[in-house]
């Protein structure tokens, strides 16, 4: 259960119950989340709140090439540095209302003021925008999973908000299981996509081509772990020859 949503603690969500009774999060584990990867390049994303959590969210957005605006009267020194170097735009003030969401694709609220967070959520919902209030599931229409990134690979891990600690443990284990060789194979296979699209006429043909490489013997992952990238390239060339011959 998120740290800010347990019975007996002051309510921090839009239901304003005074003392939390967990009623707002009881259905979280039954919520079927639609998993997607968003393209944020060039899109304006707003982070409200300039503390440690705000810094974490800003860094995550910058990693995806988003155009980030920070809204906070004061900010973490590292956020100040990002603003000074021009990596983010910093408006040194409090959140004012729905006009702050003009032209915004996504907003993340990371303040310690429940009324501000509720206001951000309500304003964003009225605009059918993506909104996430950190650690308050009922004030989110999307959640942020733990992410393992290696080159072009991104693996998302979600417990539907039930246990961020478990998600972090799984992240460590997944990062050990799917190491750098998987990212290298993804890059190599991407180089073959142009040939496959230009040569193999159907989706099924292309699917069989790539699955034959990825699941074949010898295992390309094991070859890359042994440092033998040339053997992987040779496997791909042989697969191309076989696929082309089958079409002749």
CSV table of C-alpha atoms in Angstrom, one decimal:
chain,number,residue,atom,x,y,z
A,1,UNK,CA,0.0,0.0,0.0
A,2,UNK,CA,1.4,3.4,-0.8
A,3,UNK,CA,3.0,5.2,2.1
A,4,UNK,CA,0.5,8.0,2.2
A,5,UNK,CA,-2.6,5.8,2.1
A,6,UNK,CA,-3.1,3.7,5.1
A,7,UNK,CA,-5.8,3.5,7.8
A,8,UNK,CA,-5.5,6.0,10.6
A,9,UNK,CA,-3.5,8.6,8.7
A,10,UNK,CA,-4.8,12.0,7.6
A,11,UNK,CA,-6.7,11.7,4.3
A,12,UNK,CA,-4.7,13.0,1.3
A,13,UNK,CA,-7.2,12.4,-1.5
A,14,UNK,CA,-10.2,14.0,-3.1
A,15,UNK,CA,-12.6,12.1,-0.8
A,16,UNK,CA,-11.5,14.3,2.1
A,17,UNK,CA,-12.5,11.8,4.8
A,18,UNK,CA,-10.4,13.4,7.4
A,19,UNK,CA,-8.8,10.1,8.6
A,20,UNK,CA,-8.0,7.6,5.9
A,21,UNK,CA,-10.0,4.3,6.0
A,22,UNK,CA,-8.3,2.9,2.8
A,23,UNK,CA,-11.6,2.8,1.0
A,24,UNK,CA,-10.1,4.7,-1.9
A,25,UNK,CA,-7.4,2.0,-2.6
A,26,UNK,CA,-9.2,-1.2,-1.9
A,27,UNK,CA,-9.9,-1.8,-5.6
A,28,UNK,CA,-6.4,-1.0,-6.9
A,29,UNK,CA,-5.4,-4.6,-7.3
A,30,UNK,CA,-8.5,-5.3,-9.3
A,31,UNK,CA,-7.9,-2.4,-11.7
A,32,UNK,CA,-6.9,-3.6,-15.2
A,33,UNK,CA,-4.2,-1.1,-16.2
A,34,UNK,CA,-3.6,-0.5,-19.9
A,35,UNK,CA,0.2,-0.7,-20.3
A,36,UNK,CA,1.7,1.6,-22.9
A,37,UNK,CA,5.0,3.3,-23.7
A,38,UNK,CA,4.5,7.1,-24.3
A,39,UNK,CA,6.5,9.1,-26.8
A,40,UNK,CA,7.3,12.3,-24.9
A,41,UNK,CA,9.9,13.8,-27.2
A,42,UNK,CA,9.0,17.5,-27.6
A,43,UNK,CA,5.9,17.2,-25.5
A,44,UNK,CA,5.4,19.7,-22.7
A,45,UNK,CA,5.2,18.0,-19.3
A,46,UNK,CA,4.5,19.8,-16.0
A,47,UNK,CA,5.9,18.9,-12.6
A,48,UNK,CA,4.3,20.7,-9.7
A,49,UNK,CA,6.6,20.6,-6.6
A,50,UNK,CA,10.4,21.1,-6.4
A,51,UNK,CA,11.5,18.7,-3.7
A,52,UNK,CA,13.4,15.4,-3.8
A,53,UNK,CA,10.4,13.6,-5.4
A,54,UNK,CA,9.9,16.4,-7.9
A,55,UNK,CA,13.6,16.0,-8.9
A,56,UNK,CA,13.1,12.3,-9.4
A,57,UNK,CA,10.1,12.9,-11.7
A,58,UNK,CA,11.9,15.7,-13.7
A,59,UNK,CA,14.9,13.4,-14.3
A,60,UNK,CA,12.6,10.6,-15.5
A,61,UNK,CA,10.9,13.0,-18.0
A,62,UNK,CA,14.2,14.4,-19.2
A,63,UNK,CA,15.4,10.9,-19.8
A,64,UNK,CA,12.6,10.5,-22.3
A,65,UNK,CA,13.3,13.9,-24.1
A,66,UNK,CA,10.2,15.6,-22.7
A,67,UNK,CA,10.0,19.4,-22.6
A,68,UNK,CA,9.8,19.9,-18.8
A,69,UNK,CA,8.3,22.8,-16.9
A,70,UNK,CA,8.8,22.9,-13.1
A,71,UNK,CA,6.2,24.8,-11.1
A,72,UNK,CA,7.5,25.5,-7.5
A,73,UNK,CA,8.4,28.6,-5.5
A,74,UNK,CA,11.6,26.9,-4.3
A,75,UNK,CA,13.4,23.9,-5.7
A,76,UNK,CA,16.0,21.3,-5.0
A,77,UNK,CA,19.6,22.6,-5.8
A,78,UNK,CA,19.8,20.0,-8.6
A,79,UNK,CA,16.6,21.4,-10.1
A,80,UNK,CA,18.0,24.9,-9.9
A,81,UNK,CA,21.0,23.7,-11.8
A,82,UNK,CA,18.9,22.1,-14.5
A,83,UNK,CA,17.0,25.3,-14.9
A,84,UNK,CA,20.2,27.4,-15.0
A,85,UNK,CA,21.6,25.3,-17.8
A,86,UNK,CA,18.3,25.5,-19.8
A,87,UNK,CA,17.4,21.8,-19.5
A,88,UNK,CA,14.0,22.7,-17.8
A,89,UNK,CA,11.9,25.8,-17.6
A,90,UNK,CA,11.3,26.8,-13.9
A,91,UNK,CA,8.3,29.0,-12.9
A,92,UNK,CA,9.1,30.2,-9.4
A,93,UNK,CA,5.6,30.2,-8.0
A,94,UNK,CA,2.7,28.1,-6.6
A,95,UNK,CA,0.2,26.3,-8.8
A,96,UNK,CA,-2.6,28.7,-9.7
A,97,UNK,CA,-5.2,26.6,-11.4
A,98,UNK,CA,-6.3,25.1,-14.7
A,99,UNK,CA,-4.6,27.9,-16.8
A,100,UNK,CA,-1.3,26.3,-15.8
A,101,UNK,CA,-2.3,23.3,-17.7
A,102,UNK,CA,-2.7,25.1,-21.1
A,103,UNK,CA,-0.6,23.2,-23.7
A,104,UNK,CA,0.5,20.5,-21.3
A,105,UNK,CA,0.4,16.8,-22.3
A,106,UNK,CA,1.1,15.4,-18.8
A,107,UNK,CA,1.2,16.7,-15.3
A,108,UNK,CA,2.8,15.2,-12.2
A,109,UNK,CA,2.1,16.7,-8.8
A,110,UNK,CA,4.8,16.1,-6.1
A,111,UNK,CA,3.8,18.5,-3.4
A,112,UNK,CA,3.2,18.0,0.3
A,113,UNK,CA,0.0,20.0,0.1
A,114,UNK,CA,-3.1,17.8,-0.3
A,115,UNK,CA,-5.3,20.7,-1.5
A,116,UNK,CA,-2.9,21.6,-4.2
A,117,UNK,CA,-2.6,18.0,-5.3
A,118,UNK,CA,-6.4,17.6,-5.4
A,119,UNK,CA,-6.7,20.8,-7.4
A,120,UNK,CA,-4.1,19.6,-10.0
A,121,UNK,CA,-6.0,16.3,-10.3
A,122,UNK,CA,-9.4,17.9,-10.6
A,123,UNK,CA,-8.2,20.4,-13.2
A,124,UNK,CA,-6.4,17.8,-15.3
A,125,UNK,CA,-9.3,15.3,-15.2
A,126,UNK,CA,-11.7,18.1,-16.5
A,127,UNK,CA,-9.3,18.4,-19.5
A,128,UNK,CA,-9.0,14.6,-20.0
A,129,UNK,CA,-5.2,14.9,-19.4
A,130,UNK,CA,-2.7,12.5,-18.0
A,131,UNK,CA,-2.2,13.2,-14.3
A,132,UNK,CA,-0.3,11.5,-11.5
A,133,UNK,CA,-0.1,12.7,-7.9
A,134,UNK,CA,2.8,10.9,-6.3
A,135,UNK,CA,1.9,8.2,-3.7
A,136,UNK,CA,-1.9,9.0,-3.9
A,137,UNK,CA,-3.5,6.3,-6.2
A,138,UNK,CA,-7.0,7.9,-6.3
A,139,UNK,CA,-5.4,11.1,-7.6
A,140,UNK,CA,-3.9,9.3,-10.6
A,141,UNK,CA,-5.3,8.2,-14.0
A,142,UNK,CA,-1.9,6.6,-14.7
A,143,UNK,CA,0.7,5.0,-12.5
A,144,UNK,CA,4.5,5.1,-13.0
A,145,UNK,CA,6.1,1.6,-12.9
A,146,UNK,CA,9.6,0.8,-11.9
A,147,UNK,CA,11.7,0.8,-15.1
A,148,UNK,CA,14.8,-1.1,-16.0
A,149,UNK,CA,16.6,0.6,-18.9
A,150,UNK,CA,19.4,-0.9,-20.9
A,151,UNK,CA,20.1,0.8,-24.2
A,152,UNK,CA,16.9,0.7,-26.3
A,153,UNK,CA,15.3,-1.8,-23.9
A,154,UNK,CA,12.8,-0.7,-21.3
A,155,UNK,CA,11.2,-3.2,-18.9
A,156,UNK,CA,8.3,-1.9,-16.8
A,157,UNK,CA,7.4,-3.5,-13.5
A,158,UNK,CA,4.2,-2.7,-11.7
A,159,UNK,CA,2.4,-4.0,-8.6
A,160,UNK,CA,-0.6,-1.7,-9.3
A,161,UNK,CA,0.5,0.5,-6.4
A,162,UNK,CA,0.3,-2.4,-3.9
A,163,UNK,CA,4.0,-2.4,-3.0
A,164,UNK,CA,6.7,-0.1,-4.5
A,165,UNK,CA,9.2,-1.9,-2.3
A,166,UNK,CA,8.5,-5.2,-4.1
A,167,UNK,CA,8.6,-3.5,-7.5
A,168,UNK,CA,12.1,-2.1,-6.6
A,169,UNK,CA,13.3,-5.6,-5.6
A,170,UNK,CA,12.0,-7.0,-8.9
A,171,UNK,CA,13.7,-4.2,-10.8
A,172,UNK,CA,17.1,-5.3,-9.3
A,173,UNK,CA,16.5,-8.9,-10.2
A,174,UNK,CA,15.2,-8.2,-13.7
A,175,UNK,CA,18.2,-5.9,-14.4
A,176,UNK,CA,20.5,-8.8,-13.5
A,177,UNK,CA,18.6,-11.3,-15.6
A,178,UNK,CA,18.3,-9.1,-18.7
A,179,UNK,CA,21.7,-7.5,-19.1
A,180,UNK,CA,23.6,-5.5,-21.7
A,181,UNK,CA,23.7,-8.4,-24.2
A,182,UNK,CA,19.9,-8.2,-24.6
A,183,UNK,CA,20.2,-4.5,-25.6
A,184,UNK,CA,23.0,-5.3,-28.0
A,185,UNK,CA,20.9,-8.0,-29.7
A,186,UNK,CA,18.0,-5.6,-30.0
A,187,UNK,CA,20.2,-3.1,-31.8
A,188,UNK,CA,21.5,-5.9,-34.1
A,189,UNK,CA,18.0,-7.1,-34.9
A,190,UNK,CA,16.9,-3.6,-35.6
A,191,UNK,CA,19.5,-3.3,-38.3
A,192,UNK,CA,17.9,-6.3,-40.0
A,193,UNK,CA,14.4,-4.9,-39.9
A,194,UNK,CA,14.8,-2.9,-43.1
A,195,UNK,CA,15.8,-6.0,-45.0
A,196,UNK,CA,13.0,-8.0,-43.5
A,197,UNK,CA,10.3,-5.4,-44.4
A,198,UNK,CA,11.7,-5.0,-47.9
A,199,UNK,CA,12.1,-8.7,-48.6
A,200,UNK,CA,9.6,-10.7,-46.6
A,201,UNK,CA,6.0,-10.1,-47.9
A,202,UNK,CA,3.9,-11.0,-44.8
A,203,UNK,CA,3.8,-10.4,-41.1
A,204,UNK,CA,4.0,-14.1,-40.5
A,205,UNK,CA,7.1,-14.4,-42.7
A,206,UNK,CA,8.8,-11.6,-40.7
A,207,UNK,CA,7.7,-13.1,-37.4
A,208,UNK,CA,9.2,-16.5,-38.3
A,209,UNK,CA,12.4,-14.9,-39.5
A,210,UNK,CA,13.1,-13.0,-36.3
A,211,UNK,CA,11.8,-15.8,-33.9
A,212,UNK,CA,14.1,-18.3,-35.7
A,213,UNK,CA,17.1,-16.0,-34.8
A,214,UNK,CA,16.1,-15.1,-31.3
A,215,UNK,CA,15.1,-18.7,-30.3
A,216,UNK,CA,17.6,-20.5,-32.4
A,217,UNK,CA,20.6,-22.7,-31.7
A,218,UNK,CA,23.2,-21.5,-31.0
A,219,UNK,CA,21.6,-18.9,-28.7
A,220,UNK,CA,22.5,-15.4,-29.8
A,221,UNK,CA,22.4,-14.1,-26.2
A,222,UNK,CA,25.0,-16.7,-25.1
A,223,UNK,CA,27.2,-15.8,-28.1
A,224,UNK,CA,27.0,-12.1,-27.1
A,225,UNK,CA,27.8,-13.0,-23.5
A,226,UNK,CA,30.9,-14.7,-24.8
A,227,UNK,CA,31.8,-11.6,-26.8
A,228,UNK,CA,31.2,-13.2,-30.2
A,229,UNK,CA,29.1,-10.6,-32.0
A,230,UNK,CA,30.4,-11.8,-35.4
A,231,UNK,CA,28.8,-15.2,-34.9
A,232,UNK,CA,25.4,-13.5,-34.3
A,233,UNK,CA,25.8,-11.5,-37.5
A,234,UNK,CA,26.6,-14.7,-39.3
A,235,UNK,CA,23.4,-16.3,-37.9
A,236,UNK,CA,21.4,-13.4,-39.2
A,237,UNK,CA,23.0,-13.6,-42.7
A,238,UNK,CA,22.3,-17.3,-42.9
A,239,UNK,CA,18.7,-16.7,-41.8
A,240,UNK,CA,18.3,-14.1,-44.6
A,241,UNK,CA,19.6,-16.5,-47.2
A,242,UNK,CA,17.2,-19.2,-46.1
A,243,UNK,CA,14.3,-16.9,-46.1
A,244,UNK,CA,15.1,-15.5,-49.5
A,245,UNK,CA,15.6,-19.0,-50.9
A,246,UNK,CA,12.1,-20.0,-49.6
A,247,UNK,CA,10.5,-17.2,-51.5
A,248,UNK,CA,12.3,-18.0,-54.8
